[in-house]
Coordinates of C-alpha atoms and ligand atoms in Angstrom, one line a residue:
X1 CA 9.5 1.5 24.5
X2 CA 8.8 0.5 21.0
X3 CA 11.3 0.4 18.3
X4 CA 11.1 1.9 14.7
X5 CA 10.0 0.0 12.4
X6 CA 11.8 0.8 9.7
X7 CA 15.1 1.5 11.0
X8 CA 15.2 -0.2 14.6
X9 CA 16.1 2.5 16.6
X10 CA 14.9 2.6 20.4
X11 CA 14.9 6.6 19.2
X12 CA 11.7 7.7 19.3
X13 CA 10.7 11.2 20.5
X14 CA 6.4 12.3 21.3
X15 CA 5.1 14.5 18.9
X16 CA 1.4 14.4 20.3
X17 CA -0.5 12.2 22.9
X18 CA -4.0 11.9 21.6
X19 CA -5.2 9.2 24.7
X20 CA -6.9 6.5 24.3
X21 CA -10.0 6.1 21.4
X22 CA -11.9 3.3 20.2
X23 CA -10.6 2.2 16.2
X24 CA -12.0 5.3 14.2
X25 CA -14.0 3.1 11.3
X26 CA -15.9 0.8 14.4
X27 CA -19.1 2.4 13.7
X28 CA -21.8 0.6 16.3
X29 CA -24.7 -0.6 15.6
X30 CA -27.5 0.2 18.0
X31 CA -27.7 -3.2 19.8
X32 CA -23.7 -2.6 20.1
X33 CA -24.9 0.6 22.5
X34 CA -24.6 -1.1 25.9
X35 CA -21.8 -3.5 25.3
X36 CA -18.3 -2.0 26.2
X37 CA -16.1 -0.8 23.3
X38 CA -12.2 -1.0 23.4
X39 CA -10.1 1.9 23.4
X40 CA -6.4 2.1 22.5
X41 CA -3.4 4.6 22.7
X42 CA -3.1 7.0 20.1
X43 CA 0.5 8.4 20.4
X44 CA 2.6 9.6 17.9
X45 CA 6.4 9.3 18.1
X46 CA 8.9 10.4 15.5
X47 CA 12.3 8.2 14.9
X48 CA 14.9 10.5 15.8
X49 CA 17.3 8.7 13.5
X50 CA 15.3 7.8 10.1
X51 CA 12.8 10.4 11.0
X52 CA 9.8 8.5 10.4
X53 CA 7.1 9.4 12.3
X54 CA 4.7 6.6 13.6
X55 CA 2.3 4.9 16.3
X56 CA 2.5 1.1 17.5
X57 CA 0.7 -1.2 16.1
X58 CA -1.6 -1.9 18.1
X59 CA -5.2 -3.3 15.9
X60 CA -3.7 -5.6 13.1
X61 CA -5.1 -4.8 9.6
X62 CA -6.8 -8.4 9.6
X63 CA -9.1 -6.6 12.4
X64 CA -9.4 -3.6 10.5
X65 CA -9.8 -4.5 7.1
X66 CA -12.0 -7.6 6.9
X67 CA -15.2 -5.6 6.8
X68 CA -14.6 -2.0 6.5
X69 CA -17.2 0.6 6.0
X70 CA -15.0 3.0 3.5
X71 CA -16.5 2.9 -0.2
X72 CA -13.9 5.0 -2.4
X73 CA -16.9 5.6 -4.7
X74 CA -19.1 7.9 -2.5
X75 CA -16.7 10.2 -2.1
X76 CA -17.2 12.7 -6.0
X77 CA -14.0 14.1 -5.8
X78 CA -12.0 11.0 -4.9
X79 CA -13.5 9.8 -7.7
X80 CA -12.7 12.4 -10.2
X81 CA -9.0 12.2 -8.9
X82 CA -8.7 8.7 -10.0
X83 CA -10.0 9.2 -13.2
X84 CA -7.5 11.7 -13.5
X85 CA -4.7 10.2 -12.3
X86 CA -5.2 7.1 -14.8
X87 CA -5.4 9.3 -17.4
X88 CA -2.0 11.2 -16.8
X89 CA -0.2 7.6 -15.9
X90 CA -1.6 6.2 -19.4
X91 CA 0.2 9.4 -20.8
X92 CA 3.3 9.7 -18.8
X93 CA 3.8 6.1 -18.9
X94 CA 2.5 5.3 -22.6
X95 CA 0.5 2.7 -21.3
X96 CA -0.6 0.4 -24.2
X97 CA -3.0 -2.3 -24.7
X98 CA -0.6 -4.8 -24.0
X99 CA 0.1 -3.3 -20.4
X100 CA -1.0 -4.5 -17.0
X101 CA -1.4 -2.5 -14.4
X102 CA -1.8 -3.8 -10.3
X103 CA -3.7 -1.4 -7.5
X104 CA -2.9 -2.5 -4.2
X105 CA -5.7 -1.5 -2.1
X106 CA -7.6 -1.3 -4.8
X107 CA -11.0 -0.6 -2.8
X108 CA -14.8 -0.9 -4.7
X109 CA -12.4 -0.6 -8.1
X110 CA -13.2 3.2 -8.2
X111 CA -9.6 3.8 -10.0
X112 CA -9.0 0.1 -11.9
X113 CA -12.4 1.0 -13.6
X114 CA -11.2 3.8 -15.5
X115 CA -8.1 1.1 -16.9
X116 CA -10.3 -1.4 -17.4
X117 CA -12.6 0.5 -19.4
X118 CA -9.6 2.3 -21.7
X119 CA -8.7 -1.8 -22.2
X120 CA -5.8 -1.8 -20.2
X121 CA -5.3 -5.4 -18.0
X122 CA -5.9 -4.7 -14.7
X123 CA -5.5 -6.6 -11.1
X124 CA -7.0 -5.3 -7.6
X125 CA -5.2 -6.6 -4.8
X126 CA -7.9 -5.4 -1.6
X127 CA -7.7 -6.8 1.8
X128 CA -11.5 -6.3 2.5
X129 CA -14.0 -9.1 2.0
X130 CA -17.3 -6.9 1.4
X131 CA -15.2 -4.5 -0.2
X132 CA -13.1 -5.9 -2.4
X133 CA -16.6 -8.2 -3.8
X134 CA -18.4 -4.6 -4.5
X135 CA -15.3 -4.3 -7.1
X136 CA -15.9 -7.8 -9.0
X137 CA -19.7 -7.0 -9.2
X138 CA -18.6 -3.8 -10.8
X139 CA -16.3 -5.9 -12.9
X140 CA -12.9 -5.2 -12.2
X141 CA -10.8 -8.3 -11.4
X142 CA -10.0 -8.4 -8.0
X143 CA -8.2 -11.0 -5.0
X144 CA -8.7 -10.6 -1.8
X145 CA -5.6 -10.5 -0.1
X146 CA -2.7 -8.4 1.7
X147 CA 0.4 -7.3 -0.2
X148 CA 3.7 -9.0 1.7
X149 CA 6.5 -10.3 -0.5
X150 CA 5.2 -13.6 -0.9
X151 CA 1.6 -12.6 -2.5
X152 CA 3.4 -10.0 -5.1
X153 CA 5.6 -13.2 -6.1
X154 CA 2.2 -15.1 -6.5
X155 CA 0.7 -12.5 -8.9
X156 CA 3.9 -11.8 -10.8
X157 CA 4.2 -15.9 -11.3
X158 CA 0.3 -15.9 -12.2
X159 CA 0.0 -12.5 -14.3
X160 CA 3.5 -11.6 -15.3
X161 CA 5.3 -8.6 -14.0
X162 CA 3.3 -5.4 -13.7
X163 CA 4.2 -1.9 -16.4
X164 CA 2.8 -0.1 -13.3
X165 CA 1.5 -0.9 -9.6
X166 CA -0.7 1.7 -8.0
X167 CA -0.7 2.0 -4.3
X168 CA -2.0 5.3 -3.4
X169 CA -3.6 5.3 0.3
X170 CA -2.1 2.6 1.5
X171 CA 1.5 3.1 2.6
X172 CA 0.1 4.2 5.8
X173 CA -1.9 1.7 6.4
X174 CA 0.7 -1.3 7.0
X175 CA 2.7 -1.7 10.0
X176 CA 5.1 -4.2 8.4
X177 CA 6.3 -1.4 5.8
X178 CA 9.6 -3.4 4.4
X179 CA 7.5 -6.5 3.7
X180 CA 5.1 -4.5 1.8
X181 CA 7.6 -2.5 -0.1
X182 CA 9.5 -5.6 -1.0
X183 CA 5.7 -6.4 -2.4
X184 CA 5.8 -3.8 -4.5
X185 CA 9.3 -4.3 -5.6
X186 CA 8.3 -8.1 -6.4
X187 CA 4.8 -7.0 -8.5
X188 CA 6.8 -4.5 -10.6
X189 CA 8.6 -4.7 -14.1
X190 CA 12.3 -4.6 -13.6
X191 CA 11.9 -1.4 -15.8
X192 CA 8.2 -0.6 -14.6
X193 CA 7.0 2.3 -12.3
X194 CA 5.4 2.0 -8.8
X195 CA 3.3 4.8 -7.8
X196 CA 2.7 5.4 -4.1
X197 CA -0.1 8.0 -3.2
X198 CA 0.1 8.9 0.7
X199 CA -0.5 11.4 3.5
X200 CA 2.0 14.6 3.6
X201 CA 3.3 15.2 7.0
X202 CA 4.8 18.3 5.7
X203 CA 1.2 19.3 5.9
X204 CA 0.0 17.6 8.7
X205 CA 2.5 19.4 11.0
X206 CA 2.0 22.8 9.3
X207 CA -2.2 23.1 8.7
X208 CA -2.8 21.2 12.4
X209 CA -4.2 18.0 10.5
X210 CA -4.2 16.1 13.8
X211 CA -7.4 14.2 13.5
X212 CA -5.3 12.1 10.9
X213 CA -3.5 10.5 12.8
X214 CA -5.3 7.5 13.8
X215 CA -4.7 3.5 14.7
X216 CA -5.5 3.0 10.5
X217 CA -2.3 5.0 9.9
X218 CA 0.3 3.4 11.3
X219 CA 3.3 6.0 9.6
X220 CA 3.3 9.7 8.6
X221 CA 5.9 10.3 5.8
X222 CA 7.8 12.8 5.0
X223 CA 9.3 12.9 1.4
X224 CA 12.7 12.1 3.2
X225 CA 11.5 9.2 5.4
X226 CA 9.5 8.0 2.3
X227 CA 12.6 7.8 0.4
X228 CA 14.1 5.3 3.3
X229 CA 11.2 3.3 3.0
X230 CA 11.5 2.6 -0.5
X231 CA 15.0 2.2 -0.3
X232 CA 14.4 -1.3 2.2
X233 CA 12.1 -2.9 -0.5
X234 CA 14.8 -2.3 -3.4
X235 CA 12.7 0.6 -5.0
X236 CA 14.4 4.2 -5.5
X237 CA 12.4 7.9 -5.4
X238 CA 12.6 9.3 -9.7
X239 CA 9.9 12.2 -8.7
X240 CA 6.9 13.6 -6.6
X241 CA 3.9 15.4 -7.1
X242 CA 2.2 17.2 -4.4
X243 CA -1.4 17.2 -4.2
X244 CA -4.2 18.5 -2.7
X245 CA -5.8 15.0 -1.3
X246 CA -6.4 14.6 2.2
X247 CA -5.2 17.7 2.9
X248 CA -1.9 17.3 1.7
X249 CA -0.3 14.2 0.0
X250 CA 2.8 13.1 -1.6
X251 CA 2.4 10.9 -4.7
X252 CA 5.9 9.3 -5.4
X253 CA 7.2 7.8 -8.4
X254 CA 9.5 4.8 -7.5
X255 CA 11.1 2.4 -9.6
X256 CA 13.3 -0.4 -9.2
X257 CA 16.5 0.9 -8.0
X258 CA 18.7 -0.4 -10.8
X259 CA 16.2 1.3 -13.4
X260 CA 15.9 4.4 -11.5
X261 CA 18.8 7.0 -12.4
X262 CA 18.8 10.5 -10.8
X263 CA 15.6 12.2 -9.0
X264 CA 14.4 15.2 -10.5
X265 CA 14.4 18.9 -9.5
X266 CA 11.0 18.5 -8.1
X267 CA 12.2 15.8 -5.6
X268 CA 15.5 18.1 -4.2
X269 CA 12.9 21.0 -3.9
X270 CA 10.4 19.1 -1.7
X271 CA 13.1 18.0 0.4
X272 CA 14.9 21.2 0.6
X273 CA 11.3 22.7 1.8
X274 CA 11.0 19.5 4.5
X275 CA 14.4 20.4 6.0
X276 CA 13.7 24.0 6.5
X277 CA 10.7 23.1 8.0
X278 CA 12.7 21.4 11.0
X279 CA 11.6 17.9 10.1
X280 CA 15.0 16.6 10.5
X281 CA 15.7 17.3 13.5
X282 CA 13.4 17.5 16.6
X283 CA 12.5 21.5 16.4
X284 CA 10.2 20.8 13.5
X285 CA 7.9 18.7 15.8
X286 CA 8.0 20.4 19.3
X287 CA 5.2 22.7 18.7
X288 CA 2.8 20.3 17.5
X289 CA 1.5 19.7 20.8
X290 CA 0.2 22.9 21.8
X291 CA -1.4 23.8 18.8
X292 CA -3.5 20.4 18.9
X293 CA -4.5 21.1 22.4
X294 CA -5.3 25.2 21.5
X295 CA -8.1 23.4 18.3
X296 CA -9.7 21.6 20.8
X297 CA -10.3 24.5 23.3
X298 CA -11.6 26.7 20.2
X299 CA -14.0 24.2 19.1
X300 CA -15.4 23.1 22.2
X301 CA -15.6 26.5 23.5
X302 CA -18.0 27.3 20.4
X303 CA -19.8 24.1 20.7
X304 CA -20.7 24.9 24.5
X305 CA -21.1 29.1 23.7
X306 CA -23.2 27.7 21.4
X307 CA -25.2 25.5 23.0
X308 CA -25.5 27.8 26.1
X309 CA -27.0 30.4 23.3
X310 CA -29.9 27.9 22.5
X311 CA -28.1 27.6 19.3
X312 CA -28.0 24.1 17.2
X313 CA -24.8 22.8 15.7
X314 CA -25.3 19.5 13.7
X315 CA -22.7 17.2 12.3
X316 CA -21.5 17.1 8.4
X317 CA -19.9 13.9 7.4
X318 CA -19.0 10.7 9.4
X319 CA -15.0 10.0 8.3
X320 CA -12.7 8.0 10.2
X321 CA -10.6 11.3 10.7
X322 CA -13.8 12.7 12.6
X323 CA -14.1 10.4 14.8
X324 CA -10.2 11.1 16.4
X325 CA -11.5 14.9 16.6
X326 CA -14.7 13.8 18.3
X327 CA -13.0 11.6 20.8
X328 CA -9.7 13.6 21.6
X329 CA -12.1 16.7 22.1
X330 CA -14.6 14.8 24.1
X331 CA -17.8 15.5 21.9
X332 CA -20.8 13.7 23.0
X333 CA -24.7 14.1 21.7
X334 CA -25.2 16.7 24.1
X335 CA -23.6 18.7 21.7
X336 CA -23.6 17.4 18.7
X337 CA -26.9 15.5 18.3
X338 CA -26.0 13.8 15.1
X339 CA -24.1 14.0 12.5
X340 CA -24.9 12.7 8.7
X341 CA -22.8 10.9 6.0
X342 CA -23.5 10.3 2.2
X343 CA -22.6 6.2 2.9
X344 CA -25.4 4.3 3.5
X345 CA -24.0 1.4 5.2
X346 CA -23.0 4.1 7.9
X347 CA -26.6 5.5 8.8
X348 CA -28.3 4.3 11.6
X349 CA -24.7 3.6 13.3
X350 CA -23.0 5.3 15.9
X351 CA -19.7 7.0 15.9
X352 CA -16.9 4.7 17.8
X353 CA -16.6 6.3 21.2
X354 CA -18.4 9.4 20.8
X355 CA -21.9 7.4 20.0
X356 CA -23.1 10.4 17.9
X357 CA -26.1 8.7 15.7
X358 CA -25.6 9.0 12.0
X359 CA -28.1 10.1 9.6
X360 CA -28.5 10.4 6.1
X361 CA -27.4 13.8 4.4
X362 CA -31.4 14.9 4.0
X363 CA -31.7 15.3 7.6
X364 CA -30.3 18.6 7.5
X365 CA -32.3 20.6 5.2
X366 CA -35.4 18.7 7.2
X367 CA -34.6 20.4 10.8
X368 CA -32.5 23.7 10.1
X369 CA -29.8 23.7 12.3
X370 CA -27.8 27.1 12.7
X371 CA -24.6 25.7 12.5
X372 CA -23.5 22.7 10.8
X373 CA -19.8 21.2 11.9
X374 CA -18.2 19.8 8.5
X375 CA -15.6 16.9 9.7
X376 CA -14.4 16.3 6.8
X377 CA -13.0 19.7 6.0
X378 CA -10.5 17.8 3.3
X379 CA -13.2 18.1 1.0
X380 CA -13.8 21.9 2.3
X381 CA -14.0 23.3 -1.5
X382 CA -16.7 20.4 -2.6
X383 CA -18.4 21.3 0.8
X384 CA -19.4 24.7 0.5
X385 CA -20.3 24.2 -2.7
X386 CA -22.8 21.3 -2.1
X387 CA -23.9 22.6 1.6
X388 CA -24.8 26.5 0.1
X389 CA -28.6 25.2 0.9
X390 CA -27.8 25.6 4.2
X391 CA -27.8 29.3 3.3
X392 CA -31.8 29.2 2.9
X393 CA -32.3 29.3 6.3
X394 CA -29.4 31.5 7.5
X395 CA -27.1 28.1 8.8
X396 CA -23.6 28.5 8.6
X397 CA -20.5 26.0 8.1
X398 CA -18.1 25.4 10.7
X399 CA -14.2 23.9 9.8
X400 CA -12.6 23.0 12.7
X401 CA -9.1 22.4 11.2
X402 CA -6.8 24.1 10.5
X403 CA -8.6 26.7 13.1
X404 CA -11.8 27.1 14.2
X405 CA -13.8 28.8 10.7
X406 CA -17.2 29.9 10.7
X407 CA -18.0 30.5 7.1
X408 CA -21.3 32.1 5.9
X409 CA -21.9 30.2 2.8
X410 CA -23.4 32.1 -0.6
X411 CA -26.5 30.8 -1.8
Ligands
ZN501 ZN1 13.9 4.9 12.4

């Protein structure tokens, strides 16, 4: 039995058992075809003291992150959000020339950019080798490294302390979440502001967001458990926004404990609204299960009505998150022939697993398929809007999550 992380408690309930997939961003190659490919448990356990839910950590980020296939940048509304979000933090903050301003996980420098370019001192801090170069040719100053105590010393020693850190997408991502929060706490101004963009499982529990959950994402917070977290790296909760992103996300403003003061109004609310959701205790979580397990059974039943109707149903999209749904549902070529992604590094690969070829995006106005199965429905609004082509030829969109959607899109 695994322990939690955060607290240590031998506590840990199931929330869902998703079996056994290979690591969701291990796209093959074709010469990769007909060599075997790991698979590893996917389960996810809440800790019924600290209430943080989470999976064991099974594929180290070194294996994970030293070439990795995401690229912030392709993505246009990720990219608007971070302009956005500097924006409002220059504001809120009063961010001033002299500032200096550290994302961890800083990825191709789609969000240090926008600092950069409003001349604002900036740092990336990216784990990724291929990635984190993509953001020094793009000019945004960038080390190569992971975030533990002892590197956010370094920094702070080298650059002075940071007016703001930026870690948004991340907090998930690392299975030793004290050391990394005592990262933070040693990048950040004694009176600075450390804002952590993550996952809501608030939402994940409530829209069915399963396919989320993979080996990447070692912890789902709530605002509650997120608080704890914070707490062991000497950081305290002031406020938190909720936001759209990923289908739900929490972004929490932290500061050094002694700086913090009280939480605001926004911060009670959120938590008021986890607690009457059950996520404190275990009857928030019991369902989860079944509902997962009813998602598959609609969208494979469609796929093989479907198919059995001589209909075709192509893929949208090649994100990590599709590649859980694709393996926990058992989705294979025979139907889903391919699938297409925007990310040219990804085309011409294979989905982990599943071993769905991926094309590029122009594919599907080339062969007309009747049905075309967006994965990643996150982006659902942007989606319909730039797949209304499909329309020409009578195709429709399909959104698995949060049910099975068929949506007839206006040209
Ligand atoms: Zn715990």
């Amino acid at each position: 039995m695994t322990r939690c992380r955060l607290c240590g408690s031998e506590a840990m309930a199931s929330v869902v058992d998703l079996g056994a997939t290979p690591p969701c961003e291990s796209f093959l190659a074709a010469d990769q075809l007909d060599l075997p490919e790991p698979a590893y448990p996917l389960h996810l356990r809440v800790c019924t003291d600290c209430w943080l839910a989470q999976i064991p950590p099974l594929i180290t980020p070194e294996e994970t992150f030293t070439q990795y296939a995401y690229f912030s940048s392709y993505s246009t509304s990720w990219v608007e959000h971070a302009r956005t979000f500097v924006a409002d933090s220059v504001q809120r903050l009063g961010l001033g020339a002299d500032a200096f301003v550290v994302e961890v996980a800083s990825n191709d420098g789609y969000l240090l950019k926008h600092v950069r370019d409003r001349g604002i001192r900036c740092l990336g801090v990216e784990p990724s080798v291929n990635v984190g170069a993509a953001a020094r040719e793009a000019g945004v100053p960038t080390l190569t490294a992971f975030l533990d105590p002892a590197t956010g010393a370094g920094v702070r020693a080298e650059h002075g302390p940071a007016d703001l850190v930026v870690a948004n997408n991340v907090y998930a991502h690392i299975p030793d979440v004290v050391g990394f929060t005592r990262g933070l706490r040693a990048l950040v101004a004694d009176d600075g502001w450390v804002s952590v963009e993550v996952q809501h499982l608030l939402t994940l529990i409530e829209e069915n967001q399963y396919d989320t959950i993979y080996h990447e994402h070692f912890q789902y917070y709530t605002v509650a458990s997120a608080i704890r977290a914070l707490e062991s790296g000497g950081l305290a909760l002031v406020d938190v926004e909720l936001l759209p992103t990923h289908g739900g996300s929490i972004r929490l403003w932290a500061r050094p404990a002694e700086a913090a003061g009280e939480p605001t109004a926004r911060v009670t609310d959120v938590l008021a609204r986890e607690k009457a959701a059950g996520l404190q205790e275990l009857s928030g979580y019991t369902e989860f299960s079944a509902r997962v397990a009813k998602v598959r059974r609609d969208l494979l039943r469609f796929l093989v009505e479907a198919a059995e109707r001589g209909e075709t149903v192509v893929g949208y999209g090649a994100p990590g998150k599709g590649n859980t749904l694709l393996n926990h549902c058992g989705i294979r070529p025979d139907l889903l022939p391919y699938t297409v992604d925007r990310n040219p590094y990804k085309h011409g690969r294979f989905t982990p697993g599943t071993r769905i070829p991926i094309l590029p995006p122009e594919q599907i106005a080339a062969d007309k398929p009747d049905y075309v199965l967006v994965l990643p429905w996150n982006l659902r609004a942007e989606l319909v809007e730039q797949l209304s082509f499909v329309h020409e030829w009578g195709g429709r969109l399909v959104f698995p999550i949060p049910e099975l959607s068929i949506v007839e899109v206006a040209s």
